[in-house]
Amino acid sequence: MSAMDKEFSRYSRQIFMEEVSIEGQRKIGNSRVLVIGAGGLGSPVLQYLAAAGVGNLAVIDFDLLEIHNLNRQIIHQEAFIGQPKVESAASFVQQLNSGISFTPINEKLTTDNIENILSEYDIIVDGSDNFETRYLVNDHCIKMGKTLVYGSIFSFEGQVAVFNYEGSKNLRDIFPSPPNPEDVQNCDQFGVLGALAGITGTMMAMLTLKVILGINVPINQLTIIDSKNWNFNQLRY
């Protein structure tokens, strides 16, 4: 089997879709996507973008893998506990799809390095777990003209949105400023069911692929996932 035939066979089930086709698969293969965070949200995002054949995929994270991460960060394994998450992520992606370029960035995203890092990518997917990083990423995506796929989770609730896509609004149009740190509840204190990260992260991956393919991208809309009561609502802004 030639390399071209092998690639067609691998992605055939999405190539067969009228909305994708060979042309769309080329777009996916030529895309450059950076994922912020290799945690609960970043894991399913990386999994499905690598599986879809995103040609240039990267992740930035500076954390080490801990055992309590494993209930929701499904690309990691026990064998990597104590090692950088990006190295574990690289091992997963290499085994899943060796035909794409994957870049692990073992750094903390800061005001000093963010422009240099973001400049290499067309779409930014933010799976970070703190407001400081979310606003830092949002503001620089606006400054640099980058499309941002946003997600967050807490307890039973998830949120997803596409910001700064073809002139659409951004995070500050919903929440003008971050909350006071003492008012912020987080998963470390109050917990989260791992499957919620899977639901939310998979939706983020789907939105990313829709942006790449230009398929009915929802803008100026925040989707709120209430997995406890099984409600999915859209907030227009």
PDB file of N, CA and C in Angstrom, residues 29-110:
ATOM      1  N   GLY A  29      -4.817  18.393   7.525  1.00  0.00           N
ATOM      2  CA  GLY A  29      -3.404  18.035   7.514  1.00  0.00           C
ATOM      3  C   GLY A  29      -2.479  19.230   7.497  1.00  0.00           C
ATOM      4  N   ASN A  30      -2.931  20.350   6.937  1.00  0.00           N
ATOM      5  CA  ASN A  30      -2.112  21.559   6.871  1.00  0.00           C
ATOM      6  C   ASN A  30      -2.312  22.493   8.053  1.00  0.00           C
ATOM      7  N   SER A  31      -3.239  22.162   8.941  1.00  0.00           N
ATOM      8  CA  SER A  31      -3.563  23.067  10.044  1.00  0.00           C
ATOM      9  C   SER A  31      -2.486  23.031  11.128  1.00  0.00           C
ATOM     10  N   ARG A  32      -2.427  24.149  11.848  1.00  0.00           N
ATOM     11  CA  ARG A  32      -1.461  24.296  12.942  1.00  0.00           C
ATOM     12  C   ARG A  32      -2.237  24.696  14.194  1.00  0.00           C
ATOM     13  N   VAL A  33      -2.289  23.790  15.167  1.00  0.00           N
ATOM     14  CA  VAL A  33      -3.130  23.975  16.345  1.00  0.00           C
ATOM     15  C   VAL A  33      -2.291  23.842  17.612  1.00  0.00           C
ATOM     16  N   LEU A  34      -2.439  24.802  18.510  1.00  0.00           N
ATOM     17  CA  LEU A  34      -1.784  24.753  19.819  1.00  0.00           C
ATOM     18  C   LEU A  34      -2.835  24.525  20.896  1.00  0.00           C
ATOM     19  N   VAL A  35      -2.621  23.539  21.745  1.00  0.00           N
ATOM     20  CA  VAL A  35      -3.508  23.243  22.870  1.00  0.00           C
ATOM     21  C   VAL A  35      -2.842  23.736  24.144  1.00  0.00           C
ATOM     22  N   ILE A  36      -3.566  24.554  24.897  1.00  0.00           N
ATOM     23  CA  ILE A  36      -3.072  25.051  26.185  1.00  0.00           C
ATOM     24  C   ILE A  36      -3.506  24.074  27.271  1.00  0.00           C
ATOM     25  N   GLY A  37      -2.572  23.324  27.811  1.00  0.00           N
ATOM     26  CA  GLY A  37      -2.872  22.394  28.888  1.00  0.00           C
ATOM     27  C   GLY A  37      -3.028  20.970  28.408  1.00  0.00           C
ATOM     28  N   ALA A  38      -2.357  20.049  29.091  1.00  0.00           N
ATOM     29  CA  ALA A  38      -2.452  18.623  28.771  1.00  0.00           C
ATOM     30  C   ALA A  38      -3.216  17.899  29.865  1.00  0.00           C
ATOM     31  N   GLY A  39      -4.233  18.568  30.416  1.00  0.00           N
ATOM     32  CA  GLY A  39      -4.992  18.022  31.525  1.00  0.00           C
ATOM     33  C   GLY A  39      -6.325  17.436  31.118  1.00  0.00           C
ATOM     34  N   GLY A  40      -7.360  17.710  31.943  1.00  0.00           N
ATOM     35  CA  GLY A  40      -8.663  17.099  31.723  1.00  0.00           C
ATOM     36  C   GLY A  40      -9.286  17.483  30.395  1.00  0.00           C
ATOM     37  N   LEU A  41      -9.183  18.737  29.997  1.00  0.00           N
ATOM     38  CA  LEU A  41      -9.720  19.180  28.713  1.00  0.00           C
ATOM     39  C   LEU A  41      -8.740  18.920  27.574  1.00  0.00           C
ATOM     40  N   GLY A  42      -7.484  19.211  27.804  1.00  0.00           N
ATOM     41  CA  GLY A  42      -6.481  19.010  26.771  1.00  0.00           C
ATOM     42  C   GLY A  42      -6.369  17.562  26.322  1.00  0.00           C
ATOM     43  N   SER A  43      -6.622  16.621  27.234  1.00  0.00           N
ATOM     44  CA  SER A  43      -6.487  15.203  26.881  1.00  0.00           C
ATOM     45  C   SER A  43      -7.418  14.783  25.742  1.00  0.00           C
ATOM     46  N   PRO A  44      -8.745  14.967  25.860  1.00  0.00           N
ATOM     47  CA  PRO A  44      -9.610  14.585  24.742  1.00  0.00           C
ATOM     48  C   PRO A  44      -9.403  15.451  23.513  1.00  0.00           C
ATOM     49  N   VAL A  45      -9.039  16.722  23.701  1.00  0.00           N
ATOM     50  CA  VAL A  45      -8.758  17.576  22.547  1.00  0.00           C
ATOM     51  C   VAL A  45      -7.595  17.002  21.752  1.00  0.00           C
ATOM     52  N   LEU A  46      -6.502  16.703  22.436  1.00  0.00           N
ATOM     53  CA  LEU A  46      -5.335  16.138  21.765  1.00  0.00           C
ATOM     54  C   LEU A  46      -5.669  14.794  21.127  1.00  0.00           C
ATOM     55  N   GLN A  47      -6.420  13.987  21.833  1.00  0.00           N
ATOM     56  CA  GLN A  47      -6.768  12.658  21.337  1.00  0.00           C
ATOM     57  C   GLN A  47      -7.505  12.746  20.005  1.00  0.00           C
ATOM     58  N   TYR A  48      -8.526  13.578  19.930  1.00  0.00           N
ATOM     59  CA  TYR A  48      -9.345  13.621  18.723  1.00  0.00           C
ATOM     60  C   TYR A  48      -8.714  14.445  17.604  1.00  0.00           C
ATOM     61  N   LEU A  49      -7.939  15.470  17.929  1.00  0.00           N
ATOM     62  CA  LEU A  49      -7.264  16.212  16.870  1.00  0.00           C
ATOM     63  C   LEU A  49      -6.150  15.384  16.249  1.00  0.00           C
ATOM     64  N   ALA A  50      -5.434  14.628  17.071  1.00  0.00           N
ATOM     65  CA  ALA A  50      -4.408  13.733  16.528  1.00  0.00           C
ATOM     66  C   ALA A  50      -5.043  12.647  15.675  1.00  0.00           C
ATOM     67  N   ALA A  51      -6.150  12.096  16.141  1.00  0.00           N
ATOM     68  CA  ALA A  51      -6.833  11.044  15.397  1.00  0.00           C
ATOM     69  C   ALA A  51      -7.357  11.558  14.064  1.00  0.00           C
ATOM     70  N   ALA A  52      -7.788  12.823  14.021  1.00  0.00           N
ATOM     71  CA  ALA A  52      -8.327  13.406  12.795  1.00  0.00           C
ATOM     72  C   ALA A  52      -7.250  13.752  11.787  1.00  0.00           C
ATOM     73  N   GLY A  53      -5.987  13.787  12.251  1.00  0.00           N
ATOM     74  CA  GLY A  53      -4.889  14.071  11.340  1.00  0.00           C
ATOM     75  C   GLY A  53      -4.447  15.513  11.285  1.00  0.00           C
ATOM     76  N   VAL A  54      -4.685  16.291  12.345  1.00  0.00           N
ATOM     77  CA  VAL A  54      -4.175  17.659  12.390  1.00  0.00           C
ATOM     78  C   VAL A  54      -2.656  17.594  12.211  1.00  0.00           C
ATOM     79  N   GLY A  55      -2.176  18.218  11.149  1.00  0.00           N
ATOM     80  CA  GLY A  55      -0.799  17.978  10.729  1.00  0.00           C
ATOM     81  C   GLY A  55       0.270  18.531  11.638  1.00  0.00           C
ATOM     82  N   ASN A  56      -0.013  19.671  12.262  1.00  0.00           N
ATOM     83  CA  ASN A  56       0.945  20.314  13.160  1.00  0.00           C
ATOM     84  C   ASN A  56       0.240  20.618  14.473  1.00  0.00           C
ATOM     85  N   LEU A  57       0.454  19.763  15.442  1.00  0.00           N
ATOM     86  CA  LEU A  57      -0.255  19.818  16.722  1.00  0.00           C
ATOM     87  C   LEU A  57       0.766  20.013  17.828  1.00  0.00           C
ATOM     88  N   ALA A  58       0.438  20.894  18.772  1.00  0.00           N
ATOM     89  CA  ALA A  58       1.350  21.164  19.887  1.00  0.00           C
ATOM     90  C   ALA A  58       0.557  21.307  21.166  1.00  0.00           C
ATOM     91  N   VAL A  59       1.250  21.094  22.284  1.00  0.00           N
ATOM     92  CA  VAL A  59       0.636  21.322  23.592  1.00  0.00           C
ATOM     93  C   VAL A  59       1.665  21.997  24.485  1.00  0.00           C
ATOM     94  N   ILE A  60       1.196  22.959  25.287  1.00  0.00           N
ATOM     95  CA  ILE A  60       2.058  23.595  26.277  1.00  0.00           C
ATOM     96  C   ILE A  60       1.506  23.325  27.668  1.00  0.00           C
ATOM     97  N   ASP A  61       2.390  22.872  28.558  1.00  0.00           N
ATOM     98  CA  ASP A  61       2.024  22.561  29.941  1.00  0.00           C
ATOM     99  C   ASP A  61       3.326  22.418  30.714  1.00  0.00           C
ATOM    100  N   PHE A  62       3.345  22.860  31.958  1.00  0.00           N
ATOM    101  CA  PHE A  62       4.575  22.751  32.745  1.00  0.00           C
ATOM    102  C   PHE A  62       4.407  21.829  33.953  1.00  0.00           C
ATOM    103  N   ASP A  63       3.244  21.199  34.086  1.00  0.00           N
ATOM    104  CA  ASP A  63       2.976  20.348  35.238  1.00  0.00           C
ATOM    105  C   ASP A  63       3.567  18.955  35.079  1.00  0.00           C
ATOM    106  N   LEU A  64       3.804  18.324  36.235  1.00  0.00           N
ATOM    107  CA  LEU A  64       4.154  16.911  36.276  1.00  0.00           C
ATOM    108  C   LEU A  64       2.882  16.101  36.507  1.00  0.00           C
ATOM    109  N   LEU A  65       2.847  14.905  35.973  1.00  0.00           N
ATOM    110  CA  LEU A  65       1.684  14.040  36.131  1.00  0.00           C
ATOM    111  C   LEU A  65       1.609  13.499  37.560  1.00  0.00           C
ATOM    112  N   GLU A  66       0.400  13.622  38.169  1.00  0.00           N
ATOM    113  CA  GLU A  66       0.147  13.099  39.506  1.00  0.00           C
ATOM    114  C   GLU A  66      -0.982  12.077  39.434  1.00  0.00           C
ATOM    115  N   ILE A  67      -1.028  11.199  40.411  1.00  0.00           N
ATOM    116  CA  ILE A  67      -1.982  10.093  40.345  1.00  0.00           C
ATOM    117  C   ILE A  67      -3.428  10.584  40.352  1.00  0.00           C
ATOM    118  N   HIS A  68      -3.704  11.710  41.024  1.00  0.00           N
ATOM    119  CA  HIS A  68      -5.094  12.205  41.066  1.00  0.00           C
ATOM    120  C   HIS A  68      -5.537  12.772  39.717  1.00  0.00           C
ATOM    121  N   ASN A  69      -4.610  12.975  38.797  1.00  0.00           N
ATOM    122  CA  ASN A  69      -4.976  13.445  37.453  1.00  0.00           C
ATOM    123  C   ASN A  69      -5.663  12.360  36.636  1.00  0.00           C
ATOM    124  N   LEU A  70      -5.443  11.111  36.975  1.00  0.00           N
ATOM    125  CA  LEU A  70      -5.795  10.010  36.077  1.00  0.00           C
ATOM    126  C   LEU A  70      -7.294   9.718  35.996  1.00  0.00           C
ATOM    127  N   ASN A  71      -8.114  10.329  36.854  1.00  0.00           N
ATOM    128  CA  ASN A  71      -9.558  10.072  36.751  1.00  0.00           C
ATOM    129  C   ASN A  71     -10.182  10.797  35.576  1.00  0.00           C
ATOM    130  N   ARG A  72      -9.458  11.760  34.981  1.00  0.00           N
ATOM    131  CA  ARG A  72     -10.027  12.552  33.903  1.00  0.00           C
ATOM    132  C   ARG A  72      -9.041  12.865  32.777  1.00  0.00           C
ATOM    133  N   GLN A  73      -7.764  12.725  33.023  1.00  0.00           N
ATOM    134  CA  GLN A  73      -6.754  13.081  32.026  1.00  0.00           C
ATOM    135  C   GLN A  73      -6.339  11.811  31.277  1.00  0.00           C
ATOM    136  N   ILE A  74      -7.186  11.408  30.341  1.00  0.00           N
ATOM    137  CA  ILE A  74      -7.205  10.039  29.850  1.00  0.00           C
ATOM    138  C   ILE A  74      -6.111   9.686  28.842  1.00  0.00           C
ATOM    139  N   ILE A  75      -5.279  10.629  28.440  1.00  0.00           N
ATOM    140  CA  ILE A  75      -4.168  10.257  27.559  1.00  0.00           C
ATOM    141  C   ILE A  75      -2.952   9.804  28.353  1.00  0.00           C
ATOM    142  N   HIS A  76      -2.990   9.975  29.678  1.00  0.00           N
ATOM    143  CA  HIS A  76      -1.836   9.654  30.510  1.00  0.00           C
ATOM    144  C   HIS A  76      -1.971   8.265  31.145  1.00  0.00           C
ATOM    145  N   GLN A  77      -0.824   7.709  31.534  1.00  0.00           N
ATOM    146  CA  GLN A  77      -0.785   6.387  32.146  1.00  0.00           C
ATOM    147  C   GLN A  77       0.000   6.422  33.450  1.00  0.00           C
ATOM    148  N   GLU A  78      -0.230   5.426  34.290  1.00  0.00           N
ATOM    149  CA  GLU A  78       0.456   5.346  35.576  1.00  0.00           C
ATOM    150  C   GLU A  78       1.973   5.382  35.430  1.00  0.00           C
ATOM    151  N   ALA A  79       2.469   4.805  34.358  1.00  0.00           N
ATOM    152  CA  ALA A  79       3.922   4.721  34.156  1.00  0.00           C
ATOM    153  C   ALA A  79       4.578   6.096  34.048  1.00  0.00           C
ATOM    154  N   PHE A  80       3.788   7.136  33.737  1.00  0.00           N
ATOM    155  CA  PHE A  80       4.348   8.472  33.562  1.00  0.00           C
ATOM    156  C   PHE A  80       4.183   9.360  34.788  1.00  0.00           C
ATOM    157  N   ILE A  81       3.661   8.831  35.896  1.00  0.00           N
ATOM    158  CA  ILE A  81       3.506   9.627  37.112  1.00  0.00           C
ATOM    159  C   ILE A  81       4.871  10.180  37.541  1.00  0.00           C
ATOM    160  N   GLY A  82       4.891  11.489  37.810  1.00  0.00           N
ATOM    161  CA  GLY A  82       6.133  12.145  38.190  1.00  0.00           C
ATOM    162  C   GLY A  82       6.901  12.740  37.029  1.00  0.00           C
ATOM    163  N   GLN A  83       6.468  12.470  35.816  1.00  0.00           N
ATOM    164  CA  GLN A  83       7.119  13.009  34.626  1.00  0.00           C
ATOM    165  C   GLN A  83       6.296  14.151  34.041  1.00  0.00           C
ATOM    166  N   PRO A  84       6.892  14.992  33.204  1.00  0.00           N
ATOM    167  CA  PRO A  84       6.133  16.100  32.595  1.00  0.00           C
ATOM    168  C   PRO A  84       4.943  15.586  31.787  1.00  0.00           C
ATOM    169  N   LYS A  85       3.824  16.254  31.936  1.00  0.00           N
ATOM    170  CA  LYS A  85       2.626  15.841  31.193  1.00  0.00           C
ATOM    171  C   LYS A  85       2.836  15.904  29.682  1.00  0.00           C
ATOM    172  N   VAL A  86       3.622  16.876  29.224  1.00  0.00           N
ATOM    173  CA  VAL A  86       3.814  16.994  27.778  1.00  0.00           C
ATOM    174  C   VAL A  86       4.579  15.794  27.213  1.00  0.00           C
ATOM    175  N   GLU A  87       5.460  15.192  28.021  1.00  0.00           N
ATOM    176  CA  GLU A  87       6.173  14.001  27.565  1.00  0.00           C
ATOM    177  C   GLU A  87       5.222  12.812  27.481  1.00  0.00           C
ATOM    178  N   SER A  88       4.345  12.699  28.461  1.00  0.00           N
ATOM    179  CA  SER A  88       3.324  11.658  28.428  1.00  0.00           C
ATOM    180  C   SER A  88       2.400  11.857  27.234  1.00  0.00           C
ATOM    181  N   ALA A  89       2.018  13.111  26.988  1.00  0.00           N
ATOM    182  CA  ALA A  89       1.159  13.418  25.844  1.00  0.00           C
ATOM    183  C   ALA A  89       1.849  13.065  24.536  1.00  0.00           C
ATOM    184  N   ALA A  90       3.136  13.365  24.435  1.00  0.00           N
ATOM    185  CA  ALA A  90       3.889  13.053  23.217  1.00  0.00           C
ATOM    186  C   ALA A  90       3.938  11.556  22.968  1.00  0.00           C
ATOM    187  N   SER A  91       4.105  10.772  24.027  1.00  0.00           N
ATOM    188  CA  SER A  91       4.109   9.322  23.891  1.00  0.00           C
ATOM    189  C   SER A  91       2.771   8.817  23.378  1.00  0.00           C
ATOM    190  N   PHE A  92       1.684   9.380  23.917  1.00  0.00           N
ATOM    191  CA  PHE A  92       0.343   8.970  23.485  1.00  0.00           C
ATOM    192  C   PHE A  92       0.119   9.289  22.015  1.00  0.00           C
ATOM    193  N   VAL A  93       0.423  10.526  21.622  1.00  0.00           N
ATOM    194  CA  VAL A  93       0.177  10.945  20.243  1.00  0.00           C
ATOM    195  C   VAL A  93       1.029  10.132  19.271  1.00  0.00           C
ATOM    196  N   GLN A  94       2.277   9.875  19.618  1.00  0.00           N
ATOM    197  CA  GLN A  94       3.152   9.106  18.740  1.00  0.00           C
ATOM    198  C   GLN A  94       2.593   7.712  18.492  1.00  0.00           C
ATOM    199  N   GLN A  95       2.035   7.096  19.536  1.00  0.00           N
ATOM    200  CA  GLN A  95       1.474   5.756  19.381  1.00  0.00           C
ATOM    201  C   GLN A  95       0.145   5.777  18.626  1.00  0.00           C
ATOM    202  N   LEU A  96      -0.595   6.871  18.771  1.00  0.00           N
ATOM    203  CA  LEU A  96      -1.883   6.970  18.093  1.00  0.00           C
ATOM    204  C   LEU A  96      -1.722   7.313  16.621  1.00  0.00           C
ATOM    205  N   ASN A  97      -0.860   8.295  16.330  1.00  0.00           N
ATOM    206  CA  ASN A  97      -0.711   8.757  14.945  1.00  0.00           C
ATOM    207  C   ASN A  97       0.704   9.277  14.724  1.00  0.00           C
ATOM    208  N   SER A  98       1.556   8.422  14.211  1.00  0.00           N
ATOM    209  CA  SER A  98       2.950   8.795  13.969  1.00  0.00           C
ATOM    210  C   SER A  98       3.111   9.634  12.706  1.00  0.00           C
ATOM    211  N   GLY A  99       2.019   9.838  11.967  1.00  0.00           N
ATOM    212  CA  GLY A  99       2.098  10.568  10.711  1.00  0.00           C
ATOM    213  C   GLY A  99       1.937  12.063  10.829  1.00  0.00           C
ATOM    214  N   ILE A 100       1.746  12.572  12.043  1.00  0.00           N
ATOM    215  CA  ILE A 100       1.605  14.011  12.227  1.00  0.00           C
ATOM    216  C   ILE A 100       2.799  14.549  13.002  1.00  0.00           C
ATOM    217  N   SER A 101       2.991  15.852  12.932  1.00  0.00           N
ATOM    218  CA  SER A 101       4.049  16.508  13.692  1.00  0.00           C
ATOM    219  C   SER A 101       3.475  16.971  15.028  1.00  0.00           C
ATOM    220  N   PHE A 102       4.103  16.533  16.124  1.00  0.00           N
ATOM    221  CA  PHE A 102       3.626  16.899  17.453  1.00  0.00           C
ATOM    222  C   PHE A 102       4.744  17.565  18.227  1.00  0.00           C
ATOM    223  N   THR A 103       4.443  18.727  18.819  1.00  0.00           N
ATOM    224  CA  THR A 103       5.447  19.494  19.556  1.00  0.00           C
ATOM    225  C   THR A 103       5.042  19.634  21.013  1.00  0.00           C
ATOM    226  N   PRO A 104       5.751  19.002  21.937  1.00  0.00           N
ATOM    227  CA  PRO A 104       5.482  19.203  23.371  1.00  0.00           C
ATOM    228  C   PRO A 104       6.288  20.401  23.880  1.00  0.00           C
ATOM    229  N   ILE A 105       5.629  21.328  24.550  1.00  0.00           N
ATOM    230  CA  ILE A 105       6.292  22.529  25.063  1.00  0.00           C
ATOM    231  C   ILE A 105       6.186  22.507  26.580  1.00  0.00           C
ATOM    232  N   ASN A 106       7.282  22.190  27.231  1.00  0.00           N
ATOM    233  CA  ASN A 106       7.291  22.056  28.689  1.00  0.00           C
ATOM    234  C   ASN A 106       7.661  23.397  29.324  1.00  0.00           C
ATOM    235  N   GLU A 107       6.710  24.334  29.244  1.00  0.00           N
ATOM    236  CA  GLU A 107       6.912  25.680  29.781  1.00  0.00           C
ATOM    237  C   GLU A 107       5.615  26.186  30.390  1.00  0.00           C
ATOM    238  N   LYS A 108       5.756  27.184  31.240  1.00  0.00           N
ATOM    239  CA  LYS A 108       4.591  27.929  31.724  1.00  0.00           C
ATOM    240  C   LYS A 108       4.351  29.082  30.772  1.00  0.00           C
ATOM    241  N   LEU A 109       3.119  29.277  30.376  1.00  0.00           N
ATOM    242  CA  LEU A 109       2.775  30.369  29.476  1.00  0.00           C
ATOM    243  C   LEU A 109       2.775  31.683  30.255  1.00  0.00           C
ATOM    244  N   THR A 110       3.556  32.654  29.797  1.00  0.00           N
ATOM    245  CA  THR A 110       3.689  33.929  30.498  1.00  0.00           C
ATOM    246  C   THR A 110       3.600  35.083  29.497  1.00  0.00           C
TER     247      THR A 110
END
